[in-house]
Tab-separated table of C-alpha atoms in Angstrom:
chain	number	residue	atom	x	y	z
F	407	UNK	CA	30.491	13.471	8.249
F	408	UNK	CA	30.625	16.983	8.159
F	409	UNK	CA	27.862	18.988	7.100
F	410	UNK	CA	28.022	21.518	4.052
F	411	UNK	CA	27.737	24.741	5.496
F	412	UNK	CA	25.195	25.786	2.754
F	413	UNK	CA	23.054	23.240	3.531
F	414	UNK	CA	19.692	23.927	6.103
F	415	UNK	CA	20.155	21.492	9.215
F	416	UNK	CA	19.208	18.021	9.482
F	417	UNK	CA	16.761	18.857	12.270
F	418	UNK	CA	14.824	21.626	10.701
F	419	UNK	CA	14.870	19.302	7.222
F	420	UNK	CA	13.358	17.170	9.402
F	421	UNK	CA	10.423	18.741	11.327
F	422	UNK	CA	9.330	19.940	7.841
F	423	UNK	CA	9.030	16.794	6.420
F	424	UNK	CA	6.889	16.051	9.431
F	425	UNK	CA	4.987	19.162	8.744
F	426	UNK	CA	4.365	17.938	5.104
F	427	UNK	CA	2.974	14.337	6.362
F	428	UNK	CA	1.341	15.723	9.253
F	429	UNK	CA	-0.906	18.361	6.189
F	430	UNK	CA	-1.059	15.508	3.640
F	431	UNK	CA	-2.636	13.383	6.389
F	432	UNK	CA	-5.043	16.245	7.678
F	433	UNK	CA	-6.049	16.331	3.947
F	434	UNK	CA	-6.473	12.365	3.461
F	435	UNK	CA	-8.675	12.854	6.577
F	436	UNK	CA	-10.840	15.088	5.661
F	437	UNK	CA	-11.254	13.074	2.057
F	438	UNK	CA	-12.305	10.281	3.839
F	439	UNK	CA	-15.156	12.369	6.003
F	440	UNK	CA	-16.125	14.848	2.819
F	441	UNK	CA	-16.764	10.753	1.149
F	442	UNK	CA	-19.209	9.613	4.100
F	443	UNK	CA	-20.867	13.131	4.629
F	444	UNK	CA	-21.665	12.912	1.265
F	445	UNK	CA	-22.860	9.456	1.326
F	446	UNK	CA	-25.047	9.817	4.239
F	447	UNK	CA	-26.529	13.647	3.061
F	448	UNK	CA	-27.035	12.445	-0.218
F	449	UNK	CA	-24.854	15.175	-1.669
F	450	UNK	CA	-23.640	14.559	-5.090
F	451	UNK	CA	-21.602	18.075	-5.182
F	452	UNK	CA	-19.550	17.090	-2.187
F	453	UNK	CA	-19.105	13.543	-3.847
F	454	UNK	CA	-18.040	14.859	-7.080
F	455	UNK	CA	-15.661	17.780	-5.276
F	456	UNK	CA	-13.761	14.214	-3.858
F	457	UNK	CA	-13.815	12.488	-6.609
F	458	UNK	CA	-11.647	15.500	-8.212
F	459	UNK	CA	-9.907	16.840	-5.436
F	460	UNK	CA	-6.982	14.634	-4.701
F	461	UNK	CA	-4.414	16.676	-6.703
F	462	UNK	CA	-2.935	18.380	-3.389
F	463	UNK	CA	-2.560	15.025	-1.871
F	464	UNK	CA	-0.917	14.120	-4.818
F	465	UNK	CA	1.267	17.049	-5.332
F	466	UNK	CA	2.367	16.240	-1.267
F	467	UNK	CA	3.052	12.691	-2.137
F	468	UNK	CA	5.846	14.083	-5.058
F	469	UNK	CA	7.034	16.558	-3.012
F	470	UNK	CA	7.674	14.262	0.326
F	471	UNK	CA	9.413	11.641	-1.608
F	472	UNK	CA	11.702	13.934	-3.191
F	473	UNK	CA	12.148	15.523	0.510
F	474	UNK	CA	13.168	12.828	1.851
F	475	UNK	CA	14.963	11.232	-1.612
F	476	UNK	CA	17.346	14.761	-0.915
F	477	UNK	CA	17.341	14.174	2.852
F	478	UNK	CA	19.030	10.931	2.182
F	479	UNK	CA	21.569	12.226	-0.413
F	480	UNK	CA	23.049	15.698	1.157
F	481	UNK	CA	22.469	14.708	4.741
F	482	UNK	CA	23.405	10.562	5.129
F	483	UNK	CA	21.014	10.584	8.308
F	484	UNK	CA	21.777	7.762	11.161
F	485	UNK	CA	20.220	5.384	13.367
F	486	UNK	CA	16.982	7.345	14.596
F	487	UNK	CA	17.215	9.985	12.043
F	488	UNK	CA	17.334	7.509	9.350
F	489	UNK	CA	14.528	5.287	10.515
F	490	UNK	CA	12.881	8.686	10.611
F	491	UNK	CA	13.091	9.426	6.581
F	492	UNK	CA	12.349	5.288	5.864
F	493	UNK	CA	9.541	5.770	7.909
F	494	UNK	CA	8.496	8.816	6.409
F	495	UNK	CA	8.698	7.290	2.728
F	496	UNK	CA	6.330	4.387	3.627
F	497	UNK	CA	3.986	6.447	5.835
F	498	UNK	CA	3.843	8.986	2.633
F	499	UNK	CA	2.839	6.032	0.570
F	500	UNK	CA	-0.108	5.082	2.678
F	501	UNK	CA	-1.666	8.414	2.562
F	502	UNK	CA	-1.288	8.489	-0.549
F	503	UNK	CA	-3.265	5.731	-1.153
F	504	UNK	CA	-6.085	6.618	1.734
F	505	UNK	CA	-6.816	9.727	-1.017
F	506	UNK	CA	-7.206	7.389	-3.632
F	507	UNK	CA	-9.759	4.823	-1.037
F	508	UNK	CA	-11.445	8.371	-0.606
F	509	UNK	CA	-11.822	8.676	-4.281
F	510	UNK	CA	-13.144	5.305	-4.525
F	511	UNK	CA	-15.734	5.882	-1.677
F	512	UNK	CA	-17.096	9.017	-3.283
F	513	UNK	CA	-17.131	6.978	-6.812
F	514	UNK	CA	-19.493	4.237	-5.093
F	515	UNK	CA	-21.055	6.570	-2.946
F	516	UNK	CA	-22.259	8.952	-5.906
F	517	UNK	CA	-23.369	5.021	-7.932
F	518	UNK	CA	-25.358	4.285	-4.776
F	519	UNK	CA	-26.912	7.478	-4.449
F	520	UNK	CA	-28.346	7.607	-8.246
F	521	UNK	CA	-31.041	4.606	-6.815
F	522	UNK	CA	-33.404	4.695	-3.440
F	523	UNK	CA	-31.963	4.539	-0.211
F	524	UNK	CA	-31.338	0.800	1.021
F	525	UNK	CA	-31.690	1.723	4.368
F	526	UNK	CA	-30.689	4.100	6.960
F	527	UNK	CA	-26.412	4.191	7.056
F	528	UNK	CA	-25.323	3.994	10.787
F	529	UNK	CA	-22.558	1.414	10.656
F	530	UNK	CA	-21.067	3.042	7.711
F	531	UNK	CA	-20.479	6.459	9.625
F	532	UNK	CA	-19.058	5.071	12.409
F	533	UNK	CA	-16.655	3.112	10.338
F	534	UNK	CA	-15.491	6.194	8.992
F	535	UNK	CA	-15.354	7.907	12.424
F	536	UNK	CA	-13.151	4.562	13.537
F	537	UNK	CA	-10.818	5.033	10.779
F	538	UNK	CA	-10.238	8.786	10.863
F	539	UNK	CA	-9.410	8.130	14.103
F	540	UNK	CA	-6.841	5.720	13.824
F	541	UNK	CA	-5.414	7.479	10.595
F	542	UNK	CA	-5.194	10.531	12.763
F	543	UNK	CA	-3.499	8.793	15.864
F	544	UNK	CA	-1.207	7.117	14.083
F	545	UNK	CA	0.262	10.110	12.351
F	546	UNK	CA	0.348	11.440	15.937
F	547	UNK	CA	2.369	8.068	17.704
F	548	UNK	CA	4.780	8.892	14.661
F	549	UNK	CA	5.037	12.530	15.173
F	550	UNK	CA	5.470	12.197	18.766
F	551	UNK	CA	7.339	9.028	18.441
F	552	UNK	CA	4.587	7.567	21.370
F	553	UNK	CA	4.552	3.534	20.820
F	554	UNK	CA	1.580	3.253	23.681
F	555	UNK	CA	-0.603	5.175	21.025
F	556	UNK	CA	0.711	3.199	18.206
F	557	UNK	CA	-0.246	0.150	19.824
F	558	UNK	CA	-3.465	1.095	20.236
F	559	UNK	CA	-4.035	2.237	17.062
F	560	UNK	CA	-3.244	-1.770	16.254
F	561	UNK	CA	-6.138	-2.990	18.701
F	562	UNK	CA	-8.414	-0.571	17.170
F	563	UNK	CA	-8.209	-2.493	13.650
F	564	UNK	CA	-10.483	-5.170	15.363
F	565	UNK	CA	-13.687	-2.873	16.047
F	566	UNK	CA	-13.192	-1.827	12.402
F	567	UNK	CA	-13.296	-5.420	11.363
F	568	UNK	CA	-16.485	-5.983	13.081
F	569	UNK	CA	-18.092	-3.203	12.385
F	570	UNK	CA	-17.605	-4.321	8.264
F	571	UNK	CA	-18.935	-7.875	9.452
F	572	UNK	CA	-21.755	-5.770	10.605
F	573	UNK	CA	-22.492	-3.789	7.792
F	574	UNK	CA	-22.115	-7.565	4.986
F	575	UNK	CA	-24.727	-9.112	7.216
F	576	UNK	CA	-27.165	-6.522	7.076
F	577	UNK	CA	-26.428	-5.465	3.602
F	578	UNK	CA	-26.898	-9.179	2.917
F	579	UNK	CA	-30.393	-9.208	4.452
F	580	UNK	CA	-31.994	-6.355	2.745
F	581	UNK	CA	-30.515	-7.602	-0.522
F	582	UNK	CA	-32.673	-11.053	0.199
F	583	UNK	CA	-35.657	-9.294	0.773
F	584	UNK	CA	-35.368	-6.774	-2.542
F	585	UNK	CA	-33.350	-7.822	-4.794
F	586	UNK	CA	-34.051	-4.633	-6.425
F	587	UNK	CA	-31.894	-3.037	-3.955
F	588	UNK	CA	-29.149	-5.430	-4.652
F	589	UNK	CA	-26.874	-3.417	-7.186
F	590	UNK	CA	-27.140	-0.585	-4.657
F	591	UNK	CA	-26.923	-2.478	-1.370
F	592	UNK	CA	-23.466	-3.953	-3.177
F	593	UNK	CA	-21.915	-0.301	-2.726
F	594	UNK	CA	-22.274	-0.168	0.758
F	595	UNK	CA	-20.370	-3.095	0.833
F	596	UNK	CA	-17.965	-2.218	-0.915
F	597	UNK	CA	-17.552	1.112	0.520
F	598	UNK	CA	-17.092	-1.231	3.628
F	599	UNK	CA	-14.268	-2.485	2.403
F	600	UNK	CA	-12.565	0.758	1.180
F	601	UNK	CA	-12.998	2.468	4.882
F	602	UNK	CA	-11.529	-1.310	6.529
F	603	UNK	CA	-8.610	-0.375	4.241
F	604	UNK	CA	-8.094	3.174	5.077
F	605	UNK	CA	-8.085	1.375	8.719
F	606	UNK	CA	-5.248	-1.124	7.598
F	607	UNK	CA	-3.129	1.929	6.641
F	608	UNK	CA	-3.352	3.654	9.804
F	609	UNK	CA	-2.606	0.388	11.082
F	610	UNK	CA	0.561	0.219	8.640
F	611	UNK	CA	1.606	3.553	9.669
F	612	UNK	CA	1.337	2.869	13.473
F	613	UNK	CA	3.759	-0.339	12.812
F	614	UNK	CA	6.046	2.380	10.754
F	615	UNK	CA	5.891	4.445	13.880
F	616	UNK	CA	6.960	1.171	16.443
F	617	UNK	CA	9.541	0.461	13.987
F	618	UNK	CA	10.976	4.128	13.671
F	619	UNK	CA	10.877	4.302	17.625
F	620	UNK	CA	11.911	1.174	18.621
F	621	UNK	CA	13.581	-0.885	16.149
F	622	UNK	CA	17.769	-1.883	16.922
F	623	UNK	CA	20.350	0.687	16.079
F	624	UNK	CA	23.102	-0.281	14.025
F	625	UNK	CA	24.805	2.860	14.742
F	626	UNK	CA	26.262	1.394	17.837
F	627	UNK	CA	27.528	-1.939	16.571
F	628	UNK	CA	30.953	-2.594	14.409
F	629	UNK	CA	30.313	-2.291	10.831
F	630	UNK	CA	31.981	-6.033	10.301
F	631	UNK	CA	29.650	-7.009	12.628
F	632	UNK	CA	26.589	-6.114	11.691
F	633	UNK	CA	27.034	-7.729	8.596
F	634	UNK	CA	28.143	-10.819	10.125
F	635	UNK	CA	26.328	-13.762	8.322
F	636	UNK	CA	23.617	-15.653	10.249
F	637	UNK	CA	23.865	-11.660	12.445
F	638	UNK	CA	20.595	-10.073	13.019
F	639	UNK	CA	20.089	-7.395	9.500
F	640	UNK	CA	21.674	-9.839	7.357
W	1369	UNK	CA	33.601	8.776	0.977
W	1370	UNK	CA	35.675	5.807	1.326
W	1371	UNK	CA	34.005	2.507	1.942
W	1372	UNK	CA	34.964	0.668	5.012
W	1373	UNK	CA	37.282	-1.835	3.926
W	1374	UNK	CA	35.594	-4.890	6.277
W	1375	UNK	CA	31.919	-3.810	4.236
W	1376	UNK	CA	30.948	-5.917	1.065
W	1377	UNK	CA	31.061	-3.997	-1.797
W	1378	UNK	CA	27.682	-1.853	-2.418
W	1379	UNK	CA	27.090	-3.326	-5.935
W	1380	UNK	CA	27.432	-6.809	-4.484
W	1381	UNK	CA	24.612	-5.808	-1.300
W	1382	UNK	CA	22.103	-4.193	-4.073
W	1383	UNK	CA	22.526	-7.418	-6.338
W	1384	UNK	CA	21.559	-9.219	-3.102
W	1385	UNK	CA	18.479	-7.133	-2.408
W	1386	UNK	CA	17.153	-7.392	-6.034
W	1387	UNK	CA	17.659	-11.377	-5.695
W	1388	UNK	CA	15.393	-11.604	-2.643
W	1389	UNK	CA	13.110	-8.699	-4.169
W	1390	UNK	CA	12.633	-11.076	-6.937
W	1391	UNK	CA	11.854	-14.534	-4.632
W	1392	UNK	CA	9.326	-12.345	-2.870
W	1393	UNK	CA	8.064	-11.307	-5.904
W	1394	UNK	CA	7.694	-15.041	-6.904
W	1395	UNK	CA	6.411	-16.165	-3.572
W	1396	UNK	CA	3.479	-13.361	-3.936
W	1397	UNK	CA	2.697	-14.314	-7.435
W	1398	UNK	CA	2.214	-18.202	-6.485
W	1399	UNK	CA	0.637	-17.443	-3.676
W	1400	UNK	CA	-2.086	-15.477	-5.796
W	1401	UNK	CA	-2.182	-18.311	-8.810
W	1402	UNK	CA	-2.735	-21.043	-6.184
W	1403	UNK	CA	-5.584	-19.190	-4.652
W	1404	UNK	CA	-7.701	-18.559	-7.829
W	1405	UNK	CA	-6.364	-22.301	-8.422
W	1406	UNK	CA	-7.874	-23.365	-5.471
W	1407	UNK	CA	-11.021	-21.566	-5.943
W	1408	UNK	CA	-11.378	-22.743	-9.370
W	1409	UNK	CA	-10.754	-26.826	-8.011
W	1410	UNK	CA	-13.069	-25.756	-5.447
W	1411	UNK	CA	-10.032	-27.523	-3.326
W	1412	UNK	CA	-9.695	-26.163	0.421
W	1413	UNK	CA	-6.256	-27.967	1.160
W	1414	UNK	CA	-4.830	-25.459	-1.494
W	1415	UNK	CA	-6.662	-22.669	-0.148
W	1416	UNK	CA	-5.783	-23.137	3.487
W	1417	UNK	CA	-2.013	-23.576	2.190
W	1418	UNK	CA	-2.523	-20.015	1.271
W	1419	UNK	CA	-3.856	-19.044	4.427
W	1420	UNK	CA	-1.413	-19.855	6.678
W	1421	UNK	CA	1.455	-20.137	4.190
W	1422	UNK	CA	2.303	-16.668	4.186
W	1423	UNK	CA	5.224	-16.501	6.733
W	1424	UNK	CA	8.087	-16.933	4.363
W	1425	UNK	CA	6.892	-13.513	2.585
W	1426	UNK	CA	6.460	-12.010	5.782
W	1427	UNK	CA	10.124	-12.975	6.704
W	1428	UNK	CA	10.914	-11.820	3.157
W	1429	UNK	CA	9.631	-8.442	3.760
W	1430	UNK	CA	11.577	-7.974	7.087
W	1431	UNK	CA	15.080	-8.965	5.944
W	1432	UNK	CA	14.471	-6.199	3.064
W	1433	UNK	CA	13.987	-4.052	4.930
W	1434	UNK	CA	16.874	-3.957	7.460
W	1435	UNK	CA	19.186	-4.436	4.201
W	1436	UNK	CA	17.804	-1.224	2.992
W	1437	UNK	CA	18.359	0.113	6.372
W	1438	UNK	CA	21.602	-1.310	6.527
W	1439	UNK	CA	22.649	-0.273	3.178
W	1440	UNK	CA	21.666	3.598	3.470
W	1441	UNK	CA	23.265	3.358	7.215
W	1442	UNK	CA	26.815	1.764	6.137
W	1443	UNK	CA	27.131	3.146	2.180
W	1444	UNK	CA	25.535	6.231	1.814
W	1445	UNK	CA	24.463	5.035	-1.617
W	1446	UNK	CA	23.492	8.305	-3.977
W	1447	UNK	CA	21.832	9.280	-7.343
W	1448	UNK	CA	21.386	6.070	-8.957
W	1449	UNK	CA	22.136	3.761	-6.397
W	1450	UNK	CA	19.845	5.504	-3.232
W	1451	UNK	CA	17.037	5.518	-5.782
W	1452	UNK	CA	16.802	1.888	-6.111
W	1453	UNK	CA	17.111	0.855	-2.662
W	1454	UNK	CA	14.103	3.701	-2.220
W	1455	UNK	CA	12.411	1.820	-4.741
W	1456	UNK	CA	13.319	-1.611	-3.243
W	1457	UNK	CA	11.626	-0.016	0.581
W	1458	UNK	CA	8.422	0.895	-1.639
W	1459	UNK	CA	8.750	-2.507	-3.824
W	1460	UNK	CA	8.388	-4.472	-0.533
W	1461	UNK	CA	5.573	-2.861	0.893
W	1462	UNK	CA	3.897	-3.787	-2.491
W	1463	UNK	CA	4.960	-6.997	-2.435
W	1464	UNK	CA	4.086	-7.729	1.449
W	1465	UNK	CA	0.314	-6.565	0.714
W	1466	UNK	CA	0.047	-8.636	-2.481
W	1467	UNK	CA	0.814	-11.793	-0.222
W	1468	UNK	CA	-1.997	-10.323	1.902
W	1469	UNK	CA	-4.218	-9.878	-0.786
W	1470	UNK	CA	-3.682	-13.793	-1.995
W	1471	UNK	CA	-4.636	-14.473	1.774
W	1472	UNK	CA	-7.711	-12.335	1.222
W	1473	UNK	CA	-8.810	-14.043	-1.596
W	1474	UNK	CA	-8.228	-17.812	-0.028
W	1475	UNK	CA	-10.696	-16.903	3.077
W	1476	UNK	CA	-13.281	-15.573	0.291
W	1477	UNK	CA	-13.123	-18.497	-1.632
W	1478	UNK	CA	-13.453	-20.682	1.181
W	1479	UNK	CA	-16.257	-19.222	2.174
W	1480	UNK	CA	-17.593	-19.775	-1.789
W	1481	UNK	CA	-17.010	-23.114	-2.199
W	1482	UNK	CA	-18.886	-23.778	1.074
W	1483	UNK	CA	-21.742	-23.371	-0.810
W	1484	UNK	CA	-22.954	-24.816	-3.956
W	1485	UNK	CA	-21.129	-22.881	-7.435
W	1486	UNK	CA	-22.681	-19.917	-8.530
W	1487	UNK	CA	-21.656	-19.991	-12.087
W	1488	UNK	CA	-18.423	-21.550	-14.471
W	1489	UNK	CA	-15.425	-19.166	-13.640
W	1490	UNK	CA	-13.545	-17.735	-16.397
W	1491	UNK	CA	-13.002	-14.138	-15.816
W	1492	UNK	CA	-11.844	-14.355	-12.521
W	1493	UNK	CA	-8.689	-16.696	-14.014
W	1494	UNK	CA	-8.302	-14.827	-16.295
W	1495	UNK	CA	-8.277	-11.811	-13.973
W	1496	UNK	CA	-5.777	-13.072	-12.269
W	1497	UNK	CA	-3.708	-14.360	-14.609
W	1498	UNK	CA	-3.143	-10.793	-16.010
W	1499	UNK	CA	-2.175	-9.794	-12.252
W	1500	UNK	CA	0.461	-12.158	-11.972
W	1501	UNK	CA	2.001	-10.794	-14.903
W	1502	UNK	CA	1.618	-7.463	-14.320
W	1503	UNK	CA	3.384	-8.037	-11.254
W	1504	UNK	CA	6.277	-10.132	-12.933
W	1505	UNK	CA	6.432	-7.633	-15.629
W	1506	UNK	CA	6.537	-4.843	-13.067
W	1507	UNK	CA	9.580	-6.652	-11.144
W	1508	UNK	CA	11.412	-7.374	-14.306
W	1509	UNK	CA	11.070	-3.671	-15.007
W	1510	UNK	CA	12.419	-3.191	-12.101
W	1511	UNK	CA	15.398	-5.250	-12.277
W	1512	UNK	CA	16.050	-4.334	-15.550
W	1513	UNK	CA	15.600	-0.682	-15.761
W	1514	UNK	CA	13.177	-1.152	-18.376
W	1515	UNK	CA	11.152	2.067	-18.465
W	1516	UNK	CA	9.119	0.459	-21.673
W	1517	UNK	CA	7.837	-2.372	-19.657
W	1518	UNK	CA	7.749	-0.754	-17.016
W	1519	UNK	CA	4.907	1.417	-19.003
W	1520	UNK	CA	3.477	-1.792	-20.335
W	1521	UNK	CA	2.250	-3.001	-17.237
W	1522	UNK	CA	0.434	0.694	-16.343
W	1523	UNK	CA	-1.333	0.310	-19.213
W	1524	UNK	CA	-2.789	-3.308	-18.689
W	1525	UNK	CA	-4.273	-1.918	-15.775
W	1526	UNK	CA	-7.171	-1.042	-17.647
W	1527	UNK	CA	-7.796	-4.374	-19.035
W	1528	UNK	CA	-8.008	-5.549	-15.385
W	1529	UNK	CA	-10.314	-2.979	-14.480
W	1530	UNK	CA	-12.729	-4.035	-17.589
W	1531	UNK	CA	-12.699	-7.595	-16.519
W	1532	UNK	CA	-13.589	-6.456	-12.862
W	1533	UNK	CA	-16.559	-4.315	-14.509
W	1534	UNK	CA	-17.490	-7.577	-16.442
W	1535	UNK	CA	-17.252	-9.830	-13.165
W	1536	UNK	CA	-19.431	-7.370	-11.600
W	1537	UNK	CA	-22.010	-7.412	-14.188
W	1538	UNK	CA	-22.116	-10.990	-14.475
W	1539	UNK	CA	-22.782	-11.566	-10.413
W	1540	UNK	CA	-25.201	-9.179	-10.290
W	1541	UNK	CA	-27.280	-10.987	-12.775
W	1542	UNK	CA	-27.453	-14.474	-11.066
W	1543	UNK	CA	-27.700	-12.359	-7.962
W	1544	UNK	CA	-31.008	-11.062	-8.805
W	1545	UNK	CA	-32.025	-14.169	-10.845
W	1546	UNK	CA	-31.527	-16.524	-7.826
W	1547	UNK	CA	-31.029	-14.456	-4.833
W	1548	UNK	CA	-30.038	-17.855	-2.760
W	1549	UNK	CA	-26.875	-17.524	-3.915
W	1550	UNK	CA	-26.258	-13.995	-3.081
W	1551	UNK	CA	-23.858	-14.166	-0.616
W	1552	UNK	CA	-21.591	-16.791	-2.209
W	1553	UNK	CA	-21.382	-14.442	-5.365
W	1554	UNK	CA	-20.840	-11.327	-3.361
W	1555	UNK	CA	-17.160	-13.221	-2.252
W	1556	UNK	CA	-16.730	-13.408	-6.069
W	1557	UNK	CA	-17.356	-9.590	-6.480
W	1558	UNK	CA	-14.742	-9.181	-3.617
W	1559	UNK	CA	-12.489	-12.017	-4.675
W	1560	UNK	CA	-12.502	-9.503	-8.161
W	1561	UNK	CA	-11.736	-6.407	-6.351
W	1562	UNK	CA	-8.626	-8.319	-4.668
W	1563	UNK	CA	-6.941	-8.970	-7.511
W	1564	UNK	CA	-8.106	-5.076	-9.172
W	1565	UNK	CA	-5.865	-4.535	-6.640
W	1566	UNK	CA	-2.689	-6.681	-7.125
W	1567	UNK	CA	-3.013	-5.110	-10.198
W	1568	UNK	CA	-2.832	-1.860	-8.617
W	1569	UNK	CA	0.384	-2.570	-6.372
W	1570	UNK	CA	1.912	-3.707	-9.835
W	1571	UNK	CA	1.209	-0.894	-11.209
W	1572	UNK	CA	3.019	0.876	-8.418
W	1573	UNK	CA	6.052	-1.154	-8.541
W	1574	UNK	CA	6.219	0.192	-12.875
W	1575	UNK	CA	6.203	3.828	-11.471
W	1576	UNK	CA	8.452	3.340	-8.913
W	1577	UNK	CA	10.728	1.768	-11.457
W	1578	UNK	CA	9.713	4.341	-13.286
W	1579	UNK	CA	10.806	7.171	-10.916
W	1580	UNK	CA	14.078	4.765	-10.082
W	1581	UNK	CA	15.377	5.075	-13.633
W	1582	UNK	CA	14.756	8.464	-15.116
W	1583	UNK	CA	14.417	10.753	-11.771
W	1584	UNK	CA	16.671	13.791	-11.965
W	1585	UNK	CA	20.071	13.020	-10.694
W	1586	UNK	CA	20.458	15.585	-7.931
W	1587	UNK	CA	24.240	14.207	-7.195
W	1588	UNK	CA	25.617	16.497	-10.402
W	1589	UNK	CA	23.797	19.640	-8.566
W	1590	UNK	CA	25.185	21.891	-6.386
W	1591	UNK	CA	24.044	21.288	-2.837
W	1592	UNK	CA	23.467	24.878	-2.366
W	1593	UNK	CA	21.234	24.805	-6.115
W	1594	UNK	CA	19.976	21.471	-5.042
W	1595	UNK	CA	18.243	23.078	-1.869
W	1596	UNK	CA	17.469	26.804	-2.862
W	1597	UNK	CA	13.581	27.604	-2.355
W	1598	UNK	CA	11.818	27.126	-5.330
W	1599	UNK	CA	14.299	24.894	-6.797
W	1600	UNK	CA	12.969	21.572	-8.488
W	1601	UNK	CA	13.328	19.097	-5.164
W	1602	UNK	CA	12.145	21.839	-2.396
């Protein structure tokens, strides 16, 4: 298909859409870390400038999907290109939702802070550390389109799972021995949970990037046959 | 553009993807009722069914998407049309995580019926019984275009959230009156933020049908006026 001469090439469309994920991911980032700094330094400004400050992220989220919504309609991408944009979509979705996690760290984080400290948070930063990380790498695999770093980004899910197995047990014990600490200890664990999410969307997001790189192009295959019953895509 | 005259028709392919949307959509939902079912029956044949029984959705939530790849690749669907099958790649996602979620909540109620009960569960049913419809709600939305339902379901997300707030309260009291059984109720504190969020990804699937049904139509636009900086979709 030919393209309309008025209309900015599919490449550049592209590599700004990247540009869009790759700032909207930088932001979700630094959510996450703004949450745990504020956790660990006891800062209920930094909390509270979180717990209101995921309107860019959510302006970002319109604007990709409506990127990539007019990608779809003026340009009809193929094969790689189109696995780009799907990828894209999905990828835009789980950032999206790592803000929100963010929000929901800073909301515990600010309940836990209101009572005495349980104890001293160790596990809890390096959770966070984990799944920066990993939401970081995986934005790179699909940027670069580097399935080796994807992959990793996978295995990495595993430390993050301990590390919240970690953080239940001892939560657990000092809840035993002061139950007055219980209400409070329960936010760590739950803050647990929310950064072993943000670690499942990187995850998500490094399987987007596998996908995008590596999955089977239909371009090369007779329409009839791709959709073939019983063929592969049906 | 003229279709290809070996291709099913494109109304006949989206009626297909809504159909399987819809089994997935039923697949999650049981999959959710027979885990709060099992945890309720204390019974850990139903809960392990959950466990391992999640391949079909898995399946489910490949085949949708290489139909949506497919169907962008060989019809170049627009306005109307490219919008649902950009709701049906979002829709999946959903769908795939609520399955994981139901998984989720079988391994922590395995884990709570391996110790003695905590206290009679009603919210938690009932928790998840407004999930489940939310989420059927939200899919029937969907298929029908029903922007009033569709708005429905947003709104019973608060009720969910209320009854996670009550759960909450309610462990934390035999917590600290019997702190023995602290770490079976924390798995019903998590087993409640599980199913906050199947609410949630309902609630997602309502504003994506939502978005589906009254987005701007950019097909009656210029593509020139479509793309100009500053114009509504830049």
């Amino acid at each position: 298909m030919e393209e309309h001469p008025h209309l900015p090439h599919l490449q550049e469309e592209l590599a700004a859409l990247n540009e869009r994920l790759l700032a909207m991911g930088g932001l979700a980032e630094d959510a996450v870390r703004l949450s745990i700094v504020g956790l660990a330094a006891r800062d209920s400004a930094a909390l509270t400038r979180v717990l209101t400050g995921d309107t860019q992220i959510n302006q970002l989220h319109i604007d990709i999907d409506t990127r990539c919504f007019t990608l779809l309609a003026l340009h009809h991408p193929l094969a790689a290109d189109l696995r780009l944009v799907l990828a894209a979509v999905k990828i835009n979705s789980e950032l999206e939702r790592v803000g929100d996690l963010a929000v929901n760290i800073a909301g515990a984080a600010l309940r836990y802070i209101a009572a005495p400290p349980v104890k001293p948070l160790i596990d809890l930063p390096r959770m966070s550390e984990l799944a920066q990380t990993m939401l970081r790498e995986s934005l790179d695999a699909y940027v670069r389109r580097d399935v080796a770093l994807a992959a990793r980004v996978c295995e990495r899910d595993d430390q993050l799972d301990e590390l919240k197995t970690t953080v239940f047990r001892d939560t657990l014990v000092h809840m035993l021995a002061d139950p007055t600490c219980i209400e409070a200890a329960l936010q760590l664990v739950l803050i647990s949970r929310h950064l072993e999410r943000i670690g499942d969307h990187a995850t998500n997001i490094a399987e987007d990037a596998i996908f995008m790189v590596s999955a089977r192009d239909i371009r090369h295959q007779a329409p009839a046959a791709a959709l073939e019953p019983g063929a592969p895509g049906r």
